[in-house]
Amino acid sequence: MIELRKSEEKRDFLSIVLGIYVVLVGVGLPIVIRDRYFDILVAKYYYYCICTILMVILVLGYFATVRARQTVSYFKEFSFSDFFERFTVADYAVIIFLIVAILSTLTSDYLYESFWGNEGRFSGLFLLIWYVTSYFCVSRFWKFKNWYIDIMLIAGMLVCLFGITDYFQLDIFHFKAVMNPDQWLIFTSTIGNINTYTAYVGIVAAIATVLFATDKNNISMIWHYLCMVIAFFAIIMGVSDNAYLSLGALFGFLPLYLFGSKIGIRKYVIILATFFSVVQFINLINFYFKDMVIGIDSIFVLLANSGISLILTLFLWGLIIFWYLWDYVKKTPNRECGNLFRYIWLFLLLSASIVILYVIYDCNLQGNINKYGNIGNYLVFDDDWGTNRGYIWRNAIERFSKFSLWKKMVGFGPETFGILLMYQTKGNPYNLIFDSAHNEYLHFLLTVGIVGLFSYLVFIFACIKKCFDFKKINSYIIAIAFGLICYSIQAFVNLNLPIVTPIYWLLLAMGSSKFINN
């Protein structure tokens, strides 16, 4: 009984410490800022590192003082077999990832730069160590509570609302007053670059959407619906095409979770109707207030200006009204649908994927770009594709192909991408310096190699899979899973930065908590 009480005291103290840490990172990091956008990356990097280091010091200090006797006893009786027996697939994968990053750093031609990441965006070995350490601390000692996600949503709403005011060019905090006017449009809210901003809002939108779809309490449902609507406005008004990868992942995979019941299907229809309504509202704002707003080109124009979008919006709301009236009159109960509609949706997803792959083949290898109108411009992968991403990716793959076998396995060193491509892209037609692949996975392929990238992907998949083990227990865990999915998909065209990526690692840890059932 005494040992049980001591164990509970240990868990309670560590859970409090880790709870404070979760709030500091999940709530504080998105909104903390020092000198407007001039040092936003550095400020958030130091903020995250300081929070994490202090948390680790407190945890180690607790075991070295209050739990000193138990700690000494533990190491005296230490057994590797018992130690690793408690590890999950995600644990093994992330340890391998860190080991590879260490080996890559030690064998890099640029050891100092690999360790600190100072020639890139600070995602060197030093930061990777804290990512992995925080994952183990949060997943082992923090007790999951739903309200942590809700206060993270509150922070997300503040970021979104600030971003929306930037779309109206209000600059309410005068962040852009002393900036070069040419850069006004690419920085927003408290996140900075619009691509990073939409990566963060994509996580917020996914979490809010899943919680709305699964809420049974009316007050919670209204709160999460409001969050979802604001997030939809914010992610589109972020004016980054990266956003549509997050949204595509959300709308594409959500039915595989929701289509097990009639209510789930109806909620999905409401979500779609709401999103397309937001698109129509933004289109009206752009038309009537065109001198006040930034305006949006690209994919949004294809969505908003097609007659199908308006018709679809009206049809979806009409379907919802009819559905509710039918249920009210007929008093039909909610029914479980089994997996039938999930299989139908999966078939549609696979069919759509095959069609998209064929269109990409037809545009790139057959040259039939004109056949697909404006959308064809997004499917031709040349050097100019994705704001020069095609050029970066081509050069990155060419550089990787010249690596030795060892370098292909463990990479050139964390955050050395800019050094790798410096001479190869010197004098490029875009007159730019490329210090990132603008593709998180390609970036890892060059910097931590095939083994590092593979272990990283296994880690992500294992964490998401673990979240879905709780699909019948806690919908907040599923919300985390979809936040992770949306970030992981947009990462194909985005950067790994210590602005949003720490929140991603925090969610990986939260979804892997050992105390979810409690």
Short mmCIF file of C-alpha atoms in Angstrom, two decimals, residues 1 26 42 64 89 135 137 152 182 184 247 276 293 335 392 398 412 414 430:
data_model
loop_
_atom_site.label_atom_id
_atom_site.label_comp_id
_atom_site.label_asym_id
_atom_site.label_seq_id
_atom_site.Cartn_x
_atom_site.Cartn_y
_atom_site.Cartn_z
CA MET A 1 0.00 0.00 0.00
CA GLY A 26 1.22 23.61 -26.89
CA VAL A 42 15.28 32.25 -33.21
CA ALA A 64 18.08 12.18 -8.15
CA VAL A 89 7.37 0.07 -32.05
CA TYR A 135 8.67 12.47 -26.50
CA CYS A 137 9.12 12.27 -20.93
CA MET A 152 -4.40 24.33 -27.21
CA ASP A 182 7.60 43.14 -50.66
CA TRP A 184 4.17 41.78 -46.18
CA LEU A 247 -7.53 19.82 -46.08
CA PHE A 276 -17.81 25.07 -49.01
CA VAL A 293 -8.06 42.26 -48.56
CA ARG A 335 -27.80 2.99 -36.50
CA ILE A 392 15.25 22.09 -55.44
CA GLU A 398 20.98 14.36 -58.15
CA PHE A 412 25.35 14.03 -44.73
CA PRO A 414 21.34 16.94 -39.75
CA TYR A 430 15.88 32.21 -59.32
#
